[in-house]
CSV table of C-alpha atoms and ligand atoms in Angstrom, one decimal:
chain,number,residue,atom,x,y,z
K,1,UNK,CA,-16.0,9.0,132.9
K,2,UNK,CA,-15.6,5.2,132.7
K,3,UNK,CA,-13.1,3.3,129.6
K,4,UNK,CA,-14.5,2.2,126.6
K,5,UNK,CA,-11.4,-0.2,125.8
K,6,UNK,CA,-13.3,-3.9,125.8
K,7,UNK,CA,-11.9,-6.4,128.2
K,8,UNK,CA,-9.4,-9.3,127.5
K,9,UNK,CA,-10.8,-12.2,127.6
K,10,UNK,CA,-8.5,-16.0,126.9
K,11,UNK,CA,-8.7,-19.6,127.2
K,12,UNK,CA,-7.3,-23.0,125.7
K,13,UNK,CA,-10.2,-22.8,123.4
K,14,UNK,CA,-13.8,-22.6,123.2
K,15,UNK,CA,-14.3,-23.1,127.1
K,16,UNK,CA,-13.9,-19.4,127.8
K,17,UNK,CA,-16.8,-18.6,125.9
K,18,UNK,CA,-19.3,-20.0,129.0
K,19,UNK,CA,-17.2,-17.2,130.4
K,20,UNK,CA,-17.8,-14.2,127.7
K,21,UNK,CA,-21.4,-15.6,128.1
K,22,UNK,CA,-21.8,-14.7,131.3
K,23,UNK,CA,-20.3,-11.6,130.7
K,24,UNK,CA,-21.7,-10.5,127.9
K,25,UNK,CA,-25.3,-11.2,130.0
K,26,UNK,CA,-24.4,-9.7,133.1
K,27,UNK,CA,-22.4,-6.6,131.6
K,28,UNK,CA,-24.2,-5.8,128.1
K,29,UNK,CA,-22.5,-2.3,127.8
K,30,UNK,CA,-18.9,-3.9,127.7
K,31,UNK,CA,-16.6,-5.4,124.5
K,32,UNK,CA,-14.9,-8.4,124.9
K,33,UNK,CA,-11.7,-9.5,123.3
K,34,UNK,CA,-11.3,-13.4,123.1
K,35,UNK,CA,-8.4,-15.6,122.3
K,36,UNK,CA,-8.7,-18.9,122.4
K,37,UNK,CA,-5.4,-21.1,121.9
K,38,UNK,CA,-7.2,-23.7,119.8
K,39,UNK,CA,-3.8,-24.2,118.3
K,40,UNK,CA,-2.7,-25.3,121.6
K,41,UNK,CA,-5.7,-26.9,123.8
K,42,UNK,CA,-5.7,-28.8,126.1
K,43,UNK,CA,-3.4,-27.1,128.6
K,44,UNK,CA,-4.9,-29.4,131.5
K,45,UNK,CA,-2.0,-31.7,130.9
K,46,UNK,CA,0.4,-29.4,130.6
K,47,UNK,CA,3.5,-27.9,133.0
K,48,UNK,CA,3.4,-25.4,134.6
K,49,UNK,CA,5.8,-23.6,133.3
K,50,UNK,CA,4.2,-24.3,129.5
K,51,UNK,CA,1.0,-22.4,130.4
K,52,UNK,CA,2.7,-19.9,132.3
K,53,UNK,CA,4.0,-19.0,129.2
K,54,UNK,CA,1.2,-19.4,127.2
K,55,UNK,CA,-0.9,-17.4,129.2
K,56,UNK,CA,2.2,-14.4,129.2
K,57,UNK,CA,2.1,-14.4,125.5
K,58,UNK,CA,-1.3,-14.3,124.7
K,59,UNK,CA,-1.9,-11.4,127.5
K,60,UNK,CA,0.6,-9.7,125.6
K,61,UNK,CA,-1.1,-10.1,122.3
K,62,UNK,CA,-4.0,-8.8,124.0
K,63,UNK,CA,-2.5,-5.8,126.0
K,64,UNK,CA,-1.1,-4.8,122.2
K,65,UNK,CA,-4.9,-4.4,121.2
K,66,UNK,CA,-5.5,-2.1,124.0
K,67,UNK,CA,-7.2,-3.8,126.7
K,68,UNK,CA,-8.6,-2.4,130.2
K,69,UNK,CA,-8.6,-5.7,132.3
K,70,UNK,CA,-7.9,-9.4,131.6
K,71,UNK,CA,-10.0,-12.2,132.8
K,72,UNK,CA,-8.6,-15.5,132.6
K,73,UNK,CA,-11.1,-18.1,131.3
K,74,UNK,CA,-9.5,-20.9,131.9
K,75,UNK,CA,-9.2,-22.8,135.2
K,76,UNK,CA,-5.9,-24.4,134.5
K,77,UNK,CA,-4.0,-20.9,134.0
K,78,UNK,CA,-6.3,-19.1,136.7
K,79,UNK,CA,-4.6,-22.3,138.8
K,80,UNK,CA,-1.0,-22.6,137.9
K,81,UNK,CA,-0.1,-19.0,136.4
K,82,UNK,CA,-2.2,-16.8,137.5
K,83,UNK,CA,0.4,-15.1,140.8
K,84,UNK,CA,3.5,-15.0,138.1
K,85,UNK,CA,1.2,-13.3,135.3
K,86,UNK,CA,0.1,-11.0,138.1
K,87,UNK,CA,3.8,-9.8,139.5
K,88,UNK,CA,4.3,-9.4,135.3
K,89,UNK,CA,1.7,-7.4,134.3
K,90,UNK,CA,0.4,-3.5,135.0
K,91,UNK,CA,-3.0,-4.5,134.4
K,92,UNK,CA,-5.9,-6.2,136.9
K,93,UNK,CA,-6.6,-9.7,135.9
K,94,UNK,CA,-9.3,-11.5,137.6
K,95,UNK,CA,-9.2,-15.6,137.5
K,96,UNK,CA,-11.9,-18.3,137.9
K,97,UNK,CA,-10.7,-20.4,140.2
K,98,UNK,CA,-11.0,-17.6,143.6
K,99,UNK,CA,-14.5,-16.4,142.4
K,100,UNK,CA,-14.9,-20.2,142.0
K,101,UNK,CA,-14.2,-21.3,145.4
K,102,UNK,CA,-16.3,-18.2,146.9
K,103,UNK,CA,-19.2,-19.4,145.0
K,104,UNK,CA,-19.1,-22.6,145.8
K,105,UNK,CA,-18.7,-22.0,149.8
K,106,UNK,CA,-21.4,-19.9,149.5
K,107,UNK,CA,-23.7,-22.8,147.7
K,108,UNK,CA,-22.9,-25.9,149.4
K,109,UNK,CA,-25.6,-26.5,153.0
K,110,UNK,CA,-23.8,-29.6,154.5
K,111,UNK,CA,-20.3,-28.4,153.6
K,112,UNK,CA,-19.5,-31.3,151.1
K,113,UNK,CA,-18.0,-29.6,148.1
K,114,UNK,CA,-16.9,-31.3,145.2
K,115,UNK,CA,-14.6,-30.0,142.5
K,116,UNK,CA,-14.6,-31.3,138.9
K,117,UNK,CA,-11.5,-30.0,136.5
K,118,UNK,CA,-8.3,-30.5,134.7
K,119,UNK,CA,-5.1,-32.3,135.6
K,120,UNK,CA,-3.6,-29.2,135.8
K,121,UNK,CA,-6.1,-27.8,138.3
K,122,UNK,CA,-6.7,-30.8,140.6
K,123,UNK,CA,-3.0,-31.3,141.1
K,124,UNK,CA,-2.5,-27.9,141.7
K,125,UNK,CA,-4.6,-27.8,144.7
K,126,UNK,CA,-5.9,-24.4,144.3
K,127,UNK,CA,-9.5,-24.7,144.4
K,128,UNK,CA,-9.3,-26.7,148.1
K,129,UNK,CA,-6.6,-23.9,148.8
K,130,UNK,CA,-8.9,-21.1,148.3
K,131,UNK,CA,-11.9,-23.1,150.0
K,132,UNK,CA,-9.8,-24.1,153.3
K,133,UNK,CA,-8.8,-20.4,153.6
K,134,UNK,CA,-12.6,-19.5,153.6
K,135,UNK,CA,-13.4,-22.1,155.8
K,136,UNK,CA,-11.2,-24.8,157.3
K,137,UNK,CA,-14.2,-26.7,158.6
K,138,UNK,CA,-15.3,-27.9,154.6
K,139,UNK,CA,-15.0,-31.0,153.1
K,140,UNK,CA,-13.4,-31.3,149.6
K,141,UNK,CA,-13.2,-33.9,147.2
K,142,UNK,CA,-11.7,-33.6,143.3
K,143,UNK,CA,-11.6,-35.7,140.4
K,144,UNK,CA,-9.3,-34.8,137.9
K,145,UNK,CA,-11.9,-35.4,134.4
K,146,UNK,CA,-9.1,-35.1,131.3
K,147,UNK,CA,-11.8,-36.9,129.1
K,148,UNK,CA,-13.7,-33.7,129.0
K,149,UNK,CA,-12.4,-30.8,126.9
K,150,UNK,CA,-11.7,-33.2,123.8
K,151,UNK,CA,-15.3,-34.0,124.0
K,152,UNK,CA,-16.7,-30.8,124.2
K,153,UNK,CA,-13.9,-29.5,121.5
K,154,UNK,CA,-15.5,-32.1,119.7
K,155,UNK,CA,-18.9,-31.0,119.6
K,156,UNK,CA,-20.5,-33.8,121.3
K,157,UNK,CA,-22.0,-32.3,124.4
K,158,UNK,CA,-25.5,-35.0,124.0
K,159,UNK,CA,-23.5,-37.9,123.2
K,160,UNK,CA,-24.2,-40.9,124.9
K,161,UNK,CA,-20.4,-41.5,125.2
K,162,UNK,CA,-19.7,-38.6,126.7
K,163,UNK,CA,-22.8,-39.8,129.8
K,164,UNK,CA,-21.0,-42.7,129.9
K,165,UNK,CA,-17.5,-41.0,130.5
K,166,UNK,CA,-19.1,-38.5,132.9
K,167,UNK,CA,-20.8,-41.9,134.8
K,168,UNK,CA,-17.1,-43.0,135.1
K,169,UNK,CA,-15.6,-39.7,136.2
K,170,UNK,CA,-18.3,-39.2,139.1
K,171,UNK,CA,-18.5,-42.4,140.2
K,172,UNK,CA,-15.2,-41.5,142.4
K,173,UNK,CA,-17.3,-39.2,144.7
K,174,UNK,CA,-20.0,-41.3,145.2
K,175,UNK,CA,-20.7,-41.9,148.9
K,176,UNK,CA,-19.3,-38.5,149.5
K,177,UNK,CA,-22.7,-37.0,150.6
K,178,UNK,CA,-21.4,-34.0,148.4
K,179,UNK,CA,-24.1,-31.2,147.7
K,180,UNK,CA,-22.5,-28.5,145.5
K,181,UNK,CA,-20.6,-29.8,142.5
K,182,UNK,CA,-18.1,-27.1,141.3
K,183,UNK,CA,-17.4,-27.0,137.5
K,184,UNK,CA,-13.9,-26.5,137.6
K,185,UNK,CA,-13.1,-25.7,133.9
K,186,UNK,CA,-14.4,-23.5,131.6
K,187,UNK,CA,-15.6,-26.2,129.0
K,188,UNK,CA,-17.7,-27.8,131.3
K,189,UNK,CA,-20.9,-26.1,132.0
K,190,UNK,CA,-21.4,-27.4,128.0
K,191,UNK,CA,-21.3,-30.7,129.4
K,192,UNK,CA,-24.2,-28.7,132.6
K,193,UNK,CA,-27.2,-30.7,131.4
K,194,UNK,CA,-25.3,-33.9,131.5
K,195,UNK,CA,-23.3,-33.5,134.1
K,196,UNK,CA,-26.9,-32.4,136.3
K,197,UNK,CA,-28.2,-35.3,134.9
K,198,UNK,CA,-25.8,-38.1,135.8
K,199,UNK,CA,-24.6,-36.2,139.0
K,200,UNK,CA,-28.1,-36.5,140.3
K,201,UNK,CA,-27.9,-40.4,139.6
K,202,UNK,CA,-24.9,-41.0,141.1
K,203,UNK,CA,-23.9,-38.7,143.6
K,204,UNK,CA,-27.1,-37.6,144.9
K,205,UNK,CA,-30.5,-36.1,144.0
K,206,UNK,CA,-29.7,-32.7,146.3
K,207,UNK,CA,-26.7,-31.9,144.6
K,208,UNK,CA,-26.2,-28.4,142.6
K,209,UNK,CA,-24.0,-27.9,140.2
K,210,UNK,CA,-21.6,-24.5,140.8
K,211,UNK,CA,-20.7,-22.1,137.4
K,212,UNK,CA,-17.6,-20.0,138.7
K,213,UNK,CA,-18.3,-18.0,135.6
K,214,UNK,CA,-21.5,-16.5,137.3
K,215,UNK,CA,-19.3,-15.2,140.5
K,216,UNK,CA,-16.4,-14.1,138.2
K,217,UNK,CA,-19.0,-12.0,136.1
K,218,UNK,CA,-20.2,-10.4,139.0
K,219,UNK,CA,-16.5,-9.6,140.8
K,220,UNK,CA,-15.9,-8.4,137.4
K,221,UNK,CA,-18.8,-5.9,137.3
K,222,UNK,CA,-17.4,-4.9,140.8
K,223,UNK,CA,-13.9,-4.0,140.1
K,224,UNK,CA,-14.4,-2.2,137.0
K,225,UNK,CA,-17.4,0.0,139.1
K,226,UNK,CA,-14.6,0.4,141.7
K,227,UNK,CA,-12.2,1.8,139.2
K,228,UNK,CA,-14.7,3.5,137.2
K,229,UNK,CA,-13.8,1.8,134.6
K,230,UNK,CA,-17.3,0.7,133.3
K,231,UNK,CA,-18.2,1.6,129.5
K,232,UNK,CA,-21.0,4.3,129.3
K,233,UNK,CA,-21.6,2.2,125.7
K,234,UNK,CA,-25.3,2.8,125.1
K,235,UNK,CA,-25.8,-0.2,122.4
K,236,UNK,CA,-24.5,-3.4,122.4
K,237,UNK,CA,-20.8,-3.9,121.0
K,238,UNK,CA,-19.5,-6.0,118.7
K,239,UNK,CA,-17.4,-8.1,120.4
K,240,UNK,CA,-13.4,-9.9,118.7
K,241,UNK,CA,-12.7,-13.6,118.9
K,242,UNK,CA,-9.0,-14.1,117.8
K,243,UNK,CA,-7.6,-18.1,118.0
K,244,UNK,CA,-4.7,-20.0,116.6
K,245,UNK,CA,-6.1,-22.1,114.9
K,246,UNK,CA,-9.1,-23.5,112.5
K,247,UNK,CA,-10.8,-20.3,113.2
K,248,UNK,CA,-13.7,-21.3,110.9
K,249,UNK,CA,-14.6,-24.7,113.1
K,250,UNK,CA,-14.3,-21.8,116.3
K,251,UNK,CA,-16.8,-19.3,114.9
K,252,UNK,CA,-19.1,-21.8,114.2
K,253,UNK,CA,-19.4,-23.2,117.7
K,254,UNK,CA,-19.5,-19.6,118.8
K,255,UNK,CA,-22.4,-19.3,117.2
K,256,UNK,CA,-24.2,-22.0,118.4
K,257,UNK,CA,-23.8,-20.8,122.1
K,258,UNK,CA,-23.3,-17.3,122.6
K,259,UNK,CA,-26.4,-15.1,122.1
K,260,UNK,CA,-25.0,-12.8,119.7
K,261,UNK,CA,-24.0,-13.8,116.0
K,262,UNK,CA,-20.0,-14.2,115.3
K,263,UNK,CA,-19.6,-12.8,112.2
K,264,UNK,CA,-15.6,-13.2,111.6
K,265,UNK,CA,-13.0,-15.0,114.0
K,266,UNK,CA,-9.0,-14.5,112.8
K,267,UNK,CA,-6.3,-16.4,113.3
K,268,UNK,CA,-3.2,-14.7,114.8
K,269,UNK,CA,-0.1,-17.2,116.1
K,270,UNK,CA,0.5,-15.7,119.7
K,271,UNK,CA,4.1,-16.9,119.5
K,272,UNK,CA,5.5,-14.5,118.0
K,273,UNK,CA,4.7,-12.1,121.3
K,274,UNK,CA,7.5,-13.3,123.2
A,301,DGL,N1,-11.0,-24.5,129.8
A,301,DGL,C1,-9.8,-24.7,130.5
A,301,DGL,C2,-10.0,-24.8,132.0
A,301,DGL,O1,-10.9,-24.1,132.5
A,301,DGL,C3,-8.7,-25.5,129.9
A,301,DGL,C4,-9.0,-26.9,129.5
A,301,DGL,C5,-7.9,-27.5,128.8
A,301,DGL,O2,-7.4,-26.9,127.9
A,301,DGL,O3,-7.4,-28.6,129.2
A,301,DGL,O4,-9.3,-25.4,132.7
């Protein structure tokens, strides 16, 4: 019978979108939903607690749109909310970070994995929590890379700056003999080509670089065949992008990385869904 309702889809901002990408490639049939709390970005700095309840309120704003699953684009709330925004709400939501971590121990040969991401999501822990529990035996080293979402949200994914930030950033794992390179937030497989490039000078010329979105995509696909919840959607849907600000700049940067065109993105404050 399968459910036609599109699936939630939220981030900070326009990170998410390498998410809906993958997605939209991997599961054409299905309509996506995306907020991104541009209003808000970045939560990689932020408590706990804050994007706990960001997270809650924009998964209500969702769920009032009539959603069939939420995926949570965003490494920092997959991280630090994701168990509480589980116990909270009657509806599956998958994260990034578990999908992540299989991915990655899957990838890496020599099991030396390193893990690139937020604040938020290197001091949480959760990505070397998730690998130990898969393997003990692995070798894990993070590097916390706050430099990174303002540069992407910024639009400059070539710049020379941002190869020089990146340089700074990986120079920590050097010497690590790592050979899988996780990209532990959703805004930075904008920064792939640079991040390949540099990686490959400084860390090694084996090293891959891991997408968690690719994995999520495909548990995605999974769950929803499980539950028979797949669209039977012949064409391919028009997909929403709601954020809380400067939608204009949003939809515009939408456009110049998904596949399909953006034609409208709206603003709506989240806060009010308390
Ligand atoms: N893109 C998000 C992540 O995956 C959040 C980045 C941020 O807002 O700091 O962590």
């Amino acid at each position: 019978m399968g459910c036609q309702l599109p699936i939630g889809v939220f981030d900070s901002g326009v990170g998410g979108l390498t998410v809906a990408k993958e997605i939209m490639s991997q599961l054409p049939g299905e309509r996506i939903l995306y907020y991104g709390d541009t209003a808000r970005v970045p939560y990689g700095s932020k408590s706990k607690e804050t994007v706990t309840e960001y997270s809650r309120q924009i998964i209500r704003f969702l769920m009032s749109q009539g959603v069939k699953v939420i995926v949570v684009a965003c490494n920092t709330a997959s991280a630090l909310a994701v168990d509480t925004l589980r116990s909270e709400f009657d509806v599956p939501i998958l994260d990034v970070v578990e999908p992540g971590a299989r991915a990655a121990a899957a990838a890496t040969k020599n099991g030396r994995i390193g893990i690139l991401g937020t604040e938020g999501t290197i001091r949480s822990g959760m990505y070397n929590k998730c690998l130990y529990d898969i393997n003990p035996d692995l070798g894990v080293y993070s590097r916390a890379c706050p430099l990174f979402v303002p540069l992407v949200e910024e639009g400059w994914i070539y710049d020379n700056i941002t190869r020089e930030v990146i340089k700074r950033y990986l120079s920590d794992l050097q010497g690590k003999e790592i050979d899988s390179l996780v990209l532990g937030c959703t805004h930075y497989p904008l920064l792939r080509n640079l991040i390949d490039d540099v990686a490959k000078e400084v860390i090694g010329s084996n090293v891959t670089l891991v997408n968690p979105a690719v994995e999520t995509a495909k548990e995605l696909k999974t769950l929803l065949a499980e539950r028979d919840m797949l669209s039977d959607h012949t064409h391919v849907p028009e997909h929403t992008f709601y954020v809380s600000d400067g939608a204009e700049k949003f939809r515009s940067f939408a456009n110049s990385i998904l596949s399909c065109t953006v034609i409208e993105t709206k603003d709506v404050a989240v806060k009010t869904f308390e």
